[in-house]
Short mmCIF file of C-alpha atoms in Angstrom, two decimals:
data_model
loop_
_atom_site.label_atom_id
_atom_site.label_comp_id
_atom_site.label_asym_id
_atom_site.label_seq_id
_atom_site.Cartn_x
_atom_site.Cartn_y
_atom_site.Cartn_z
CA MET A 23 10.64 -0.22 22.90
CA LEU A 24 13.79 0.53 25.47
CA LYS A 25 16.06 1.10 22.59
CA THR A 26 13.55 3.58 21.12
CA THR A 27 13.09 5.60 24.08
CA LEU A 28 16.85 5.81 24.69
CA ILE A 29 17.70 6.97 21.08
CA LEU A 30 14.63 9.41 21.32
CA GLY A 31 15.77 10.46 24.81
CA LEU A 32 19.34 11.34 23.43
CA LEU A 33 17.66 13.39 20.78
CA SER A 34 16.29 15.79 23.22
CA LEU A 35 19.84 16.58 24.61
CA LEU A 36 21.54 17.30 21.11
CA PRO A 37 21.90 21.41 20.39
CA MET A 38 19.06 22.61 18.58
CA SER A 39 21.11 23.04 15.45
CA LEU A 40 21.61 19.48 15.29
CA TYR A 41 18.22 18.30 16.77
CA ALA A 42 16.17 20.37 13.95
CA LYS A 43 17.93 18.39 11.26
CA THR A 44 16.53 15.10 13.02
CA PHE A 45 12.99 14.16 12.12
CA VAL A 46 11.18 11.32 13.88
CA ASN A 47 8.15 9.67 12.55
CA CYS A 48 6.11 7.68 14.99
CA SER A 49 5.25 4.99 12.62
CA GLU A 50 2.41 2.63 13.07
CA ALA A 51 4.00 -0.97 12.42
CA SER A 52 7.18 -2.87 11.17
CA PRO A 53 7.84 -3.08 7.69
CA ALA A 54 7.75 -7.01 6.57
CA SER A 55 10.66 -6.31 3.93
CA PHE A 56 12.88 -3.52 2.84
CA ASN A 57 12.25 -4.59 -0.73
CA PRO A 58 8.93 -3.14 -2.13
CA GLN A 59 8.82 -5.60 -4.82
CA VAL A 60 7.70 -8.41 -2.26
CA VAL A 61 5.30 -6.70 0.10
CA THR A 62 1.86 -4.67 -0.48
CA ASP A 63 1.32 -2.95 2.72
CA ALA A 64 1.57 0.74 3.54
CA PRO A 65 4.12 0.38 6.45
CA SER A 66 6.35 -1.37 4.46
CA TYR A 67 6.02 0.75 1.35
CA ASN A 68 6.87 3.87 3.78
CA ALA A 69 9.94 2.16 4.91
CA SER A 70 11.48 1.05 1.66
CA ALA A 71 9.77 2.50 -1.61
CA ILE A 72 8.83 6.01 -0.40
CA THR A 73 12.02 6.55 1.77
CA LEU A 74 14.95 4.52 -0.25
CA TYR A 75 13.91 4.02 -3.85
CA ASN A 76 12.48 5.74 -7.06
CA LYS A 77 10.33 4.39 -9.94
CA LEU A 78 10.62 5.39 -13.52
CA MET A 79 6.98 7.14 -13.25
CA ARG A 80 5.72 8.80 -9.95
CA PHE A 81 2.83 10.85 -9.10
CA GLU A 82 3.56 14.63 -8.07
CA LEU A 83 3.56 15.28 -4.57
CA GLY A 84 0.14 15.76 -2.94
CA THR A 85 -1.56 14.97 -6.32
CA THR A 86 -2.97 12.06 -8.60
CA LYS A 87 -1.16 13.84 -11.59
CA MET A 88 1.60 11.06 -12.93
CA ILE A 89 4.87 12.54 -14.13
CA PRO A 90 8.33 11.23 -15.23
CA GLY A 91 10.77 9.85 -12.07
CA LEU A 92 13.89 8.30 -12.93
CA ALA A 93 12.40 8.15 -16.71
CA GLU A 94 13.31 11.76 -17.87
CA SER A 95 10.53 10.98 -20.56
CA TYR A 96 8.65 8.51 -22.58
CA THR A 97 6.99 7.76 -25.80
CA ILE A 98 4.31 5.25 -26.98
CA SER A 99 3.88 3.55 -30.11
CA LYS A 100 0.96 4.17 -32.31
CA ASP A 101 -0.17 0.40 -31.55
CA GLU A 102 0.23 1.40 -27.62
CA LYS A 103 2.41 -1.83 -26.90
CA VAL A 104 5.67 -0.20 -27.04
CA TYR A 105 6.90 1.98 -24.25
CA THR A 106 10.23 3.71 -24.74
CA PHE A 107 11.94 5.28 -21.56
CA LYS A 108 14.64 7.82 -21.41
CA LEU A 109 16.40 7.42 -18.15
CA ARG A 110 17.89 10.37 -16.13
CA ARG A 111 21.49 10.88 -16.33
CA GLY A 112 23.80 11.27 -13.21
CA VAL A 113 21.68 9.54 -10.87
CA LYS A 114 23.49 8.09 -7.70
CA PHE A 115 22.83 5.02 -5.65
CA HIS A 116 23.41 5.38 -1.95
CA THR A 117 26.90 4.78 -0.26
CA THR A 118 26.44 3.18 2.86
CA SER A 119 28.67 1.08 5.41
CA TYR A 120 28.08 -2.03 3.35
CA PHE A 121 28.28 -0.64 -0.03
CA LYS A 122 30.20 2.06 -2.33
CA PRO A 123 28.85 2.14 -5.86
CA THR A 124 31.20 2.32 -8.73
CA ARG A 125 28.58 4.13 -11.46
CA ASP A 126 25.61 5.88 -11.86
CA PHE A 127 21.98 4.48 -12.36
CA ASN A 128 21.35 3.23 -15.99
CA ALA A 129 19.29 0.86 -18.00
CA GLU A 130 21.15 -1.87 -16.44
CA ASP A 131 19.18 -1.53 -13.45
CA VAL A 132 16.05 -0.95 -14.64
CA LEU A 133 16.35 -4.54 -16.65
CA PHE A 134 17.76 -6.17 -13.33
CA SER A 135 14.75 -4.70 -11.16
CA ILE A 136 11.78 -5.84 -13.86
CA ASN A 137 13.44 -9.16 -14.41
CA ARG A 138 14.00 -10.12 -11.24
CA GLN A 139 9.85 -10.14 -10.68
CA ARG A 140 9.48 -11.55 -14.61
CA GLN A 141 12.01 -14.40 -14.85
CA LYS A 142 11.75 -17.36 -12.47
CA ASP A 143 15.79 -18.17 -13.52
CA HIS A 144 16.93 -14.93 -12.54
CA PRO A 145 19.54 -15.20 -9.95
CA PHE A 146 17.42 -13.08 -7.49
CA HIS A 147 14.10 -14.14 -8.34
CA MET A 148 13.82 -16.77 -5.22
CA VAL A 149 15.33 -14.42 -2.71
CA SER A 150 12.62 -13.55 -0.08
CA GLY A 151 10.20 -16.37 -1.55
CA GLY A 152 9.76 -15.64 -5.17
CA VAL A 153 6.24 -14.08 -4.52
CA TYR A 154 6.02 -10.69 -6.19
CA THR A 155 2.18 -10.00 -5.77
CA GLN A 156 1.60 -6.61 -7.56
CA TYR A 157 3.41 -7.58 -10.40
CA GLU A 158 1.79 -10.93 -10.60
CA ASN A 159 -1.54 -9.28 -10.37
CA ASN A 160 -0.74 -6.24 -12.93
CA ILE A 161 2.07 -6.81 -15.65
CA LYS A 162 2.92 -10.91 -15.25
CA ASP A 163 1.38 -12.08 -18.59
CA ASN A 164 1.83 -8.86 -20.26
CA ILE A 165 5.49 -8.05 -20.93
CA LYS A 166 6.75 -9.58 -24.09
CA ASP A 167 10.08 -8.12 -23.64
CA VAL A 168 12.33 -5.64 -21.88
CA VAL A 169 15.36 -4.48 -23.65
CA ALA A 170 18.36 -1.56 -23.26
CA LEU A 171 18.56 0.37 -26.51
CA ASP A 172 21.29 2.04 -24.98
CA PRO A 173 22.58 2.92 -21.33
CA TYR A 174 20.03 5.41 -21.12
CA THR A 175 16.99 4.09 -23.19
CA VAL A 176 14.62 1.28 -22.19
CA GLN A 177 11.71 -0.25 -24.57
CA ILE A 178 9.13 -2.24 -23.02
CA THR A 179 7.09 -4.35 -25.18
CA LEU A 180 3.50 -5.59 -24.38
CA ASN A 181 1.55 -8.66 -25.70
CA GLU A 182 -1.49 -6.50 -25.85
CA VAL A 183 -2.54 -2.89 -24.98
CA GLN A 184 -2.77 -2.33 -21.15
CA ALA A 185 -4.35 1.33 -20.48
CA PRO A 186 -3.13 1.22 -16.66
CA PHE A 187 0.46 0.31 -17.81
CA LEU A 188 2.17 3.94 -16.78
CA ALA A 189 0.23 3.70 -13.81
CA TYR A 190 1.73 0.52 -12.82
CA MET A 191 5.24 1.91 -13.56
CA ALA A 192 4.74 4.48 -10.79
CA GLY A 193 3.53 1.70 -8.63
CA ASN A 194 5.82 0.90 -5.50
CA TYR A 195 6.62 -2.61 -6.78
CA MET A 196 8.34 -0.77 -9.60
CA SER A 197 11.33 0.47 -7.58
CA ILE A 198 14.57 0.51 -8.90
CA LEU A 199 17.31 -1.70 -7.38
CA SER A 200 21.07 -1.65 -7.93
CA ALA A 201 22.33 -4.32 -10.31
CA GLU A 202 25.89 -3.58 -9.38
CA TYR A 203 24.84 -4.21 -5.72
CA GLY A 204 23.09 -7.61 -6.68
CA GLU A 205 26.25 -8.64 -8.57
CA LYS A 206 28.30 -7.89 -5.58
CA LEU A 207 25.89 -9.89 -3.17
CA ALA A 208 25.77 -12.78 -5.69
CA LYS A 209 29.60 -13.23 -5.63
CA GLU A 210 29.79 -13.08 -2.03
CA ASN A 211 26.92 -15.59 -1.58
CA ARG A 212 24.86 -13.09 0.52
CA LYS A 213 21.70 -12.46 -2.06
CA GLN A 214 19.31 -11.94 1.00
CA ASP A 215 20.69 -8.90 1.66
CA MET A 216 19.35 -7.22 -1.12
CA ASP A 217 16.20 -7.00 0.80
CA GLN A 218 17.33 -6.54 4.31
CA PHE A 219 20.27 -4.08 3.63
CA PRO A 220 18.67 -2.16 0.66
CA ILE A 221 20.44 0.27 -1.59
CA GLY A 222 18.30 2.76 -3.78
CA THR A 223 18.41 5.99 -5.48
CA GLY A 224 15.96 7.58 -2.99
CA PRO A 225 16.05 10.52 -0.91
CA PHE A 226 17.20 8.85 2.22
CA SER A 227 19.72 5.56 2.53
CA PHE A 228 19.46 2.65 5.03
CA VAL A 229 21.40 3.13 8.32
CA SER A 230 19.95 0.25 10.69
CA TYR A 231 16.74 -1.46 11.78
CA VAL A 232 16.13 -2.98 15.40
CA LYS A 233 12.98 -5.23 14.79
CA ASP A 234 9.59 -3.83 16.20
CA SER A 235 11.54 -1.00 17.47
CA VAL A 236 13.33 1.89 15.41
CA ILE A 237 14.62 2.25 11.76
CA ARG A 238 17.31 4.70 11.12
CA TYR A 239 18.01 6.49 7.76
CA ALA A 240 20.30 9.09 6.59
CA ALA A 241 19.56 11.94 4.11
CA HIS A 242 21.01 10.93 0.74
CA PRO A 243 23.86 13.79 -0.06
CA ASP A 244 23.59 13.33 -3.72
CA TYR A 245 19.73 12.69 -4.16
CA TRP A 246 19.08 13.58 -7.90
CA ASP A 247 15.79 15.36 -6.96
CA LYS A 248 17.01 17.90 -4.80
CA ALA A 249 16.03 21.02 -7.14
CA SER A 250 12.55 20.18 -6.29
CA TYR A 251 13.04 21.21 -2.69
CA LYS A 252 11.84 24.80 -2.31
CA GLY A 253 12.67 25.23 1.74
CA LYS A 254 15.74 26.77 3.38
CA ALA A 255 18.60 24.37 3.54
CA GLU A 256 19.22 25.03 7.18
CA ASN A 257 15.77 23.80 7.93
CA ARG A 258 16.10 20.43 5.74
CA ILE A 259 16.53 17.30 7.67
CA ASP A 260 19.38 15.10 7.37
CA LYS A 261 18.49 12.26 9.73
CA LEU A 262 15.44 10.42 9.58
CA ILE A 263 14.06 8.05 12.54
CA PHE A 264 10.82 5.84 12.45
CA ALA A 265 9.99 5.35 15.80
CA ILE A 266 7.60 2.07 15.47
CA THR A 267 4.57 2.63 18.11
CA PRO A 268 1.72 0.06 17.11
CA ASP A 269 -0.51 1.89 19.66
CA GLN A 270 -2.17 5.12 18.07
CA THR A 271 -2.95 6.85 21.56
CA VAL A 272 0.78 6.26 22.46
CA ARG A 273 1.82 7.81 19.32
CA TYR A 274 -0.06 11.07 20.13
CA GLN A 275 1.27 10.96 23.75
CA LYS A 276 4.87 10.80 22.34
CA LEU A 277 4.23 13.83 19.94
CA LYS A 278 2.81 15.72 22.88
CA ALA A 279 5.72 15.14 24.97
CA GLY A 280 8.14 16.00 22.15
CA GLU A 281 9.43 12.39 21.46
CA CYS A 282 8.32 12.53 17.74
CA HIS A 283 7.53 15.14 15.11
CA PHE A 284 5.14 13.48 13.41
CA VAL A 285 2.25 10.77 13.71
CA THR A 286 0.92 8.47 10.98
CA LEU A 287 -2.73 7.49 11.45
CA PRO A 288 -3.49 8.96 14.84
CA SER A 289 -6.32 7.76 16.99
CA ILE A 290 -9.80 9.46 15.78
CA VAL A 291 -11.05 9.72 19.16
CA ASP A 292 -8.14 12.07 19.94
CA LEU A 293 -8.91 14.43 17.07
CA ASP A 294 -10.85 16.97 18.86
CA ASP A 295 -7.74 17.27 21.54
CA MET A 296 -5.27 17.39 18.62
CA ARG A 297 -7.00 20.23 16.96
CA ALA A 298 -7.38 22.22 20.45
CA ASN A 299 -3.22 21.86 20.73
CA LYS A 300 -1.73 25.00 19.82
CA ASN A 301 1.42 23.17 19.43
CA VAL A 302 -0.01 20.42 16.92
CA LEU A 303 -1.15 20.66 13.42
CA VAL A 304 -3.66 18.11 12.02
CA MET A 305 -3.97 17.54 8.32
CA SER A 306 -6.51 15.58 6.62
CA GLN A 307 -8.02 14.33 2.91
CA GLU A 308 -10.25 11.91 1.49
CA GLY A 309 -8.49 8.86 1.20
CA LEU A 310 -8.77 6.64 -2.16
CA ASN A 311 -9.19 3.43 0.13
CA VAL A 312 -11.94 0.94 0.86
CA GLY A 313 -12.41 -1.23 4.16
CA TYR A 314 -14.06 -4.41 4.06
CA LEU A 315 -14.59 -8.07 5.51
CA ALA A 316 -13.69 -10.61 3.11
CA MET A 317 -15.36 -14.54 3.30
CA ASN A 318 -13.14 -17.11 2.10
CA THR A 319 -15.30 -18.09 -0.92
CA THR A 320 -13.47 -21.60 -1.37
CA LYS A 321 -14.45 -22.80 2.36
CA LYS A 322 -17.90 -24.03 3.61
CA PRO A 323 -20.11 -22.25 4.15
CA PHE A 324 -18.76 -19.22 2.50
CA ASP A 325 -18.75 -21.03 -0.87
CA ASN A 326 -22.40 -20.64 -0.84
CA VAL A 327 -23.72 -16.88 -2.03
CA LEU A 328 -26.76 -17.16 0.26
CA VAL A 329 -24.39 -17.33 3.30
CA ARG A 330 -22.41 -14.13 2.28
CA ARG A 331 -25.46 -12.22 1.44
CA ALA A 332 -26.65 -13.11 5.05
CA VAL A 333 -23.66 -11.87 6.46
CA ASN A 334 -23.85 -8.41 4.40
CA HIS A 335 -27.23 -8.27 5.87
CA ALA A 336 -26.45 -9.04 9.72
CA LEU A 337 -23.77 -6.70 9.86
CA ASN A 338 -24.82 -3.06 11.10
CA ARG A 339 -22.21 -0.93 9.27
CA LYS A 340 -23.53 2.40 10.37
CA LEU A 341 -23.17 1.40 14.14
CA TYR A 342 -19.51 0.88 13.20
CA LEU A 343 -18.92 4.42 11.36
CA ASP A 344 -20.33 6.03 14.37
CA ALA A 345 -18.47 3.96 17.21
CA ILE A 346 -15.30 3.58 15.30
CA TYR A 347 -14.63 6.40 12.44
CA HIS A 348 -16.74 9.15 14.62
CA GLY A 349 -17.93 11.05 11.51
CA THR A 350 -14.55 10.52 9.41
CA GLY A 351 -15.78 7.93 7.05
CA ILE A 352 -18.58 6.85 5.05
CA VAL A 353 -20.39 3.43 4.66
CA ALA A 354 -18.91 1.63 1.78
CA SER A 355 -21.48 0.12 -0.66
CA ASN A 356 -18.73 -0.38 -3.25
CA PRO A 357 -15.11 -1.87 -3.84
CA VAL A 358 -14.19 1.50 -5.34
CA PRO A 359 -14.03 4.78 -3.42
CA PRO A 360 -16.62 7.28 -4.77
CA ALA A 361 -13.79 10.26 -5.60
CA LEU A 362 -12.63 7.40 -8.29
CA TRP A 363 -14.04 7.69 -11.77
CA SER A 364 -16.11 4.74 -12.80
CA TYR A 365 -17.82 4.42 -9.17
CA ASP A 366 -21.53 3.17 -9.74
CA LYS A 367 -23.54 5.25 -7.60
CA THR A 368 -26.55 3.26 -8.91
CA LEU A 369 -25.59 0.09 -7.14
CA LYS A 370 -27.84 -1.18 -4.52
CA ASP A 371 -26.23 -1.85 -1.16
CA TYR A 372 -27.25 -4.56 1.30
CA ASP A 373 -29.26 -3.04 4.30
CA TYR A 374 -29.03 -4.01 8.26
CA ASN A 375 -31.67 -6.67 8.13
CA PRO A 376 -30.74 -9.42 10.73
CA GLU A 377 -34.36 -11.06 9.81
CA LYS A 378 -33.47 -11.28 6.26
CA ALA A 379 -30.11 -12.75 7.31
CA LYS A 380 -31.86 -15.57 9.26
CA ALA A 381 -34.17 -16.27 6.00
CA LEU A 382 -30.89 -16.24 3.75
CA LEU A 383 -29.28 -18.79 6.17
CA LYS A 384 -32.29 -20.91 6.69
CA GLN A 385 -32.58 -21.08 2.69
CA ALA A 386 -28.71 -22.29 2.73
CA GLY A 387 -29.80 -25.19 5.06
CA LEU A 388 -28.18 -23.39 7.98
CA ALA A 389 -31.29 -22.21 10.29
CA ASP A 390 -29.22 -22.92 13.45
CA GLY A 391 -26.14 -20.83 12.45
CA PHE A 392 -22.68 -22.16 12.43
CA GLU A 393 -19.36 -21.44 13.89
CA THR A 394 -16.48 -19.65 12.26
CA GLU A 395 -13.37 -17.58 12.73
CA MET A 396 -12.42 -13.84 12.03
CA ILE A 397 -8.87 -12.45 11.77
CA THR A 398 -8.75 -9.01 13.01
CA LEU A 399 -6.81 -6.00 11.85
CA PRO A 400 -3.58 -5.82 14.57
CA VAL A 401 -2.49 -2.03 13.83
CA THR A 402 -4.46 1.36 13.20
CA ARG A 403 -5.05 1.56 9.08
CA PRO A 404 -6.79 4.61 7.24
CA TYR A 405 -9.56 2.05 5.96
CA ASN A 406 -10.22 0.72 9.86
CA PRO A 407 -8.82 2.70 12.72
CA ASP A 408 -9.73 -0.12 15.43
CA GLY A 409 -9.75 -3.59 14.12
CA LYS A 410 -10.28 -5.12 17.60
CA LYS A 411 -13.37 -3.23 18.13
CA MET A 412 -14.55 -3.73 14.98
CA GLY A 413 -14.23 -7.46 15.40
CA GLU A 414 -16.26 -7.13 18.77
CA LEU A 415 -19.21 -5.36 17.13
CA MET A 416 -19.39 -7.59 14.10
CA GLN A 417 -19.04 -10.78 16.70
CA ALA A 418 -22.07 -9.50 18.49
CA ASP A 419 -24.09 -8.80 15.20
CA LEU A 420 -23.25 -11.92 13.78
CA ALA A 421 -24.32 -13.86 16.96
CA LYS A 422 -27.81 -12.49 16.99
CA VAL A 423 -28.42 -14.38 13.56
CA GLY A 424 -26.74 -17.70 14.82
CA ILE A 425 -23.31 -17.15 13.45
CA LYS A 426 -20.73 -17.82 16.51
CA VAL A 427 -17.51 -16.08 15.80
CA LYS A 428 -14.14 -16.52 17.13
CA LEU A 429 -11.95 -13.61 16.76
CA VAL A 430 -8.33 -14.07 16.27
CA THR A 431 -5.21 -11.85 15.31
CA PHE A 432 -1.51 -11.90 14.89
CA ASP A 433 1.36 -9.49 14.62
CA TRP A 434 1.50 -7.35 11.50
CA PRO A 435 3.92 -9.39 9.49
CA THR A 436 2.16 -12.39 10.42
CA PHE A 437 -1.16 -11.26 9.72
CA LEU A 438 -0.04 -10.30 6.14
CA LYS A 439 1.31 -13.72 5.58
CA LYS A 440 -1.83 -15.52 6.94
CA SER A 441 -4.04 -13.24 4.70
CA ARG A 442 -2.45 -14.72 1.33
CA SER A 443 -2.23 -18.11 2.64
CA GLY A 444 -6.09 -19.30 1.96
CA GLU A 445 -6.48 -20.71 5.37
CA GLN A 446 -8.58 -17.76 6.59
CA GLN A 447 -12.41 -18.13 7.00
CA MET A 448 -13.10 -14.17 7.47
CA ILE A 449 -10.63 -11.53 7.38
CA GLN A 450 -10.90 -7.84 8.10
CA PHE A 451 -8.95 -5.90 5.58
CA GLY A 452 -8.60 -3.02 3.37
CA TRP A 453 -6.69 -1.33 0.46
CA THR A 454 -5.66 2.14 -1.03
CA GLY A 455 -5.33 2.28 -4.68
CA ASN A 456 -4.27 4.74 -7.07
CA ASN A 457 -6.21 7.18 -9.41
CA ASP A 458 -7.12 3.74 -11.68
CA PRO A 459 -10.16 1.53 -10.77
CA ASP A 460 -7.74 -1.38 -12.00
CA THR A 461 -5.93 -0.87 -8.71
CA PHE A 462 -8.92 -1.88 -6.57
CA LEU A 463 -10.66 -4.23 -8.98
CA ASN A 464 -8.03 -6.24 -10.56
CA ASP A 465 -5.70 -6.15 -7.62
CA LEU A 466 -8.01 -7.34 -5.17
CA LEU A 467 -10.79 -9.28 -7.14
CA SER A 468 -9.30 -10.77 -10.08
CA CYS A 469 -8.53 -14.22 -10.68
CA ALA A 470 -4.91 -13.60 -10.92
CA SER A 471 -5.16 -12.02 -7.67
CA VAL A 472 -6.21 -15.37 -5.93
CA GLU A 473 -2.82 -16.87 -7.08
CA SER A 474 -0.89 -13.96 -6.09
CA GLY A 475 -2.30 -14.05 -2.63
CA ASN A 476 -3.88 -10.49 -2.86
CA ASN A 477 -7.28 -12.03 -3.25
CA THR A 478 -8.30 -12.50 0.52
CA ALA A 479 -11.62 -13.73 -0.34
CA ARG A 480 -10.21 -16.13 -2.70
CA TRP A 481 -13.02 -15.35 -5.33
CA CYS A 482 -12.60 -16.07 -8.83
CA ASN A 483 -15.76 -15.14 -10.92
CA GLU A 484 -15.15 -15.51 -14.88
CA LYS A 485 -17.28 -13.00 -16.04
CA PHE A 486 -16.29 -10.34 -13.34
CA ASN A 487 -12.72 -11.35 -14.27
CA ASP A 488 -13.41 -10.89 -18.33
CA LEU A 489 -15.14 -7.39 -17.67
CA VAL A 490 -11.98 -6.12 -15.59
CA LEU A 491 -9.55 -7.63 -18.40
CA GLN A 492 -11.40 -6.00 -21.17
CA ALA A 493 -11.19 -2.79 -19.40
CA ARG A 494 -7.64 -2.96 -19.26
CA ARG A 495 -7.30 -3.34 -23.19
CA VAL A 496 -9.42 -0.14 -23.67
CA THR A 497 -8.10 3.17 -23.58
CA ASP A 498 -11.36 5.27 -24.02
CA GLN A 499 -12.15 6.09 -20.30
CA LYS A 500 -15.88 6.25 -20.73
CA LYS A 501 -15.95 2.74 -22.01
CA ARG A 502 -13.54 1.49 -19.45
CA ALA A 503 -16.03 2.98 -16.95
CA ASP A 504 -19.09 1.21 -18.49
CA LEU A 505 -17.05 -2.26 -18.15
CA TYR A 506 -15.87 -1.54 -14.78
CA LYS A 507 -19.47 -0.81 -13.43
CA LYS A 508 -21.05 -3.90 -14.72
CA ALA A 509 -18.11 -5.93 -13.11
CA GLN A 510 -19.18 -3.83 -9.70
CA LYS A 511 -22.94 -5.24 -9.98
CA ILE A 512 -21.43 -8.73 -10.32
CA PHE A 513 -19.28 -8.08 -7.14
CA LYS A 514 -22.41 -6.95 -5.11
CA GLU A 515 -24.72 -9.81 -6.25
CA GLU A 516 -21.92 -12.37 -5.32
CA ALA A 517 -20.78 -10.54 -2.19
CA PRO A 518 -17.39 -11.93 -1.63
CA TRP A 519 -17.07 -9.13 0.94
CA VAL A 520 -19.05 -6.93 3.27
CA THR A 521 -17.84 -3.35 2.06
CA LEU A 522 -17.45 -1.35 5.39
CA ALA A 523 -16.03 2.08 4.95
CA HIS A 524 -14.40 4.81 2.72
CA ALA A 525 -12.31 6.90 5.14
CA LYS A 526 -10.64 10.07 5.44
CA VAL A 527 -6.84 9.88 6.11
CA PHE A 528 -5.48 11.84 8.97
CA ARG A 529 -1.67 13.09 9.66
CA VAL A 530 -0.69 14.93 12.81
CA MET A 531 2.61 16.66 13.24
CA ASP A 532 4.64 19.15 15.41
CA LYS A 533 3.38 23.11 14.71
CA ASN A 534 7.31 23.15 13.66
CA VAL A 535 7.16 20.99 10.56
CA ALA A 536 6.64 22.69 7.17
CA ASN A 537 6.40 21.41 3.73
CA PHE A 538 4.81 18.05 4.42
CA LYS A 539 2.22 17.25 1.83
CA ILE A 540 -0.60 14.58 2.37
CA ASP A 541 -0.52 11.94 -0.24
CA PRO A 542 -3.92 10.63 -1.51
CA PHE A 543 -2.55 7.24 -2.06
CA GLY A 544 -1.86 7.10 1.70
CA TYR A 545 2.18 7.28 1.85
CA ASP A 546 4.41 9.71 3.99
CA TYR A 547 6.96 11.56 2.03
CA PHE A 548 9.60 13.22 4.11
CA ASP A 549 12.34 14.74 1.78
CA GLN A 550 10.39 18.05 1.11
CA VAL A 551 9.74 18.41 5.04
CA GLU A 552 11.37 21.16 7.01
CA LEU A 553 11.98 21.83 10.75
CA LYS A 554 11.88 25.27 11.56
#
């Protein structure tokens, strides 16, 4: 914190022409890694995939429209199993104090990046532990082959049709790494540096990181997508700082004091004050997210569906919306958000009914209740603004039906590690997906996601799983939606989660910040930003 304060204090002493080109983001948490292939959380993605890297496909800024990225164009075979990507020419990798590239991006980098996740004998597969959660959830068993037809053409062949495949190619875990950098590190026996000192093709390059304090970046002078920048060159930022500030109220205080330009996930209770402040701009948008409480279905007594249903009836979710979200969210009855196609609005939800919860516990042989543990969220997330307070409210509700809950929490990287371990009994969590329901139902609730660690309920239901897999093999959206709706009904009956809320996302910034577009998927893109 001291180093961050010193850096931000020094910024205020710079000449205005230099200060205007240094942009400070008060971010909410430390990244778990600078390699987006091995993480699943937004703070890590913002610090890596969004800032440092590019993918073959991407979403048009501020929209859910998919467009080519490092792939200039693509074609799909008639049987929908072969995707051929034509790559952009002239794309430069970062030049940093620790690496100077000798060539441009080409097909070799695409193969390196995919095969690192795909092939267990790849020289970099086991770096950072060899767990590639999103790849394993989505693509692991379906890529038959990846070949370079020439230096700027890559062909990916699938075993079977996969409707969301292009959306997967736009996923953060499909960020393109530098094969040349990997070769250098392997020769020097420093493979672990790939994920700690990153090299990408993105709008900013990595400068330094002080753990739990500050990340420094520099604008990539040869960034390939500069043509999309519409502002004035003199207003474009050339230095980017992430000032890691876990407390949401402190983030806003820093913004008011001029110590940062931008606040990720502001405190909901401060919104009225922010809106009244003439020096502050508040932006909001409906989020493609869901907050939930997962029960570990492999541990007693949560292996009993009656107990899981009892917990659903015991929690007063409407109270949490009023106390924590302050009108910025809605009670979730469903694992996918209402704005997403395939959302089942006919799904019957669990009502708040403590007496029914007690009756279900009695039916399960637990008339006197039981003791358990809940891991609460340690940082602000769009789907849960205050994990500690929500935990306390849940603890009080569950005590009324005889369930005694011990609340525990950890720092963000440890929390993420715990969530995948299978040790948890109950855990607060949530998710922001993209424009395909697969990124909720498959990523969070499939049998494959148990193995990869994304399924925090450890719930593997064969009927549910078969429906989700069928939906991935169908390209007709109506047919896919029907399959997903059937899967949602099974989810609700089996109750591996208590679905809590779908929430709006907010960003707050200095009035002199221009050209920022709020992202429907919850990430923060600064390459288009101006400081006037």
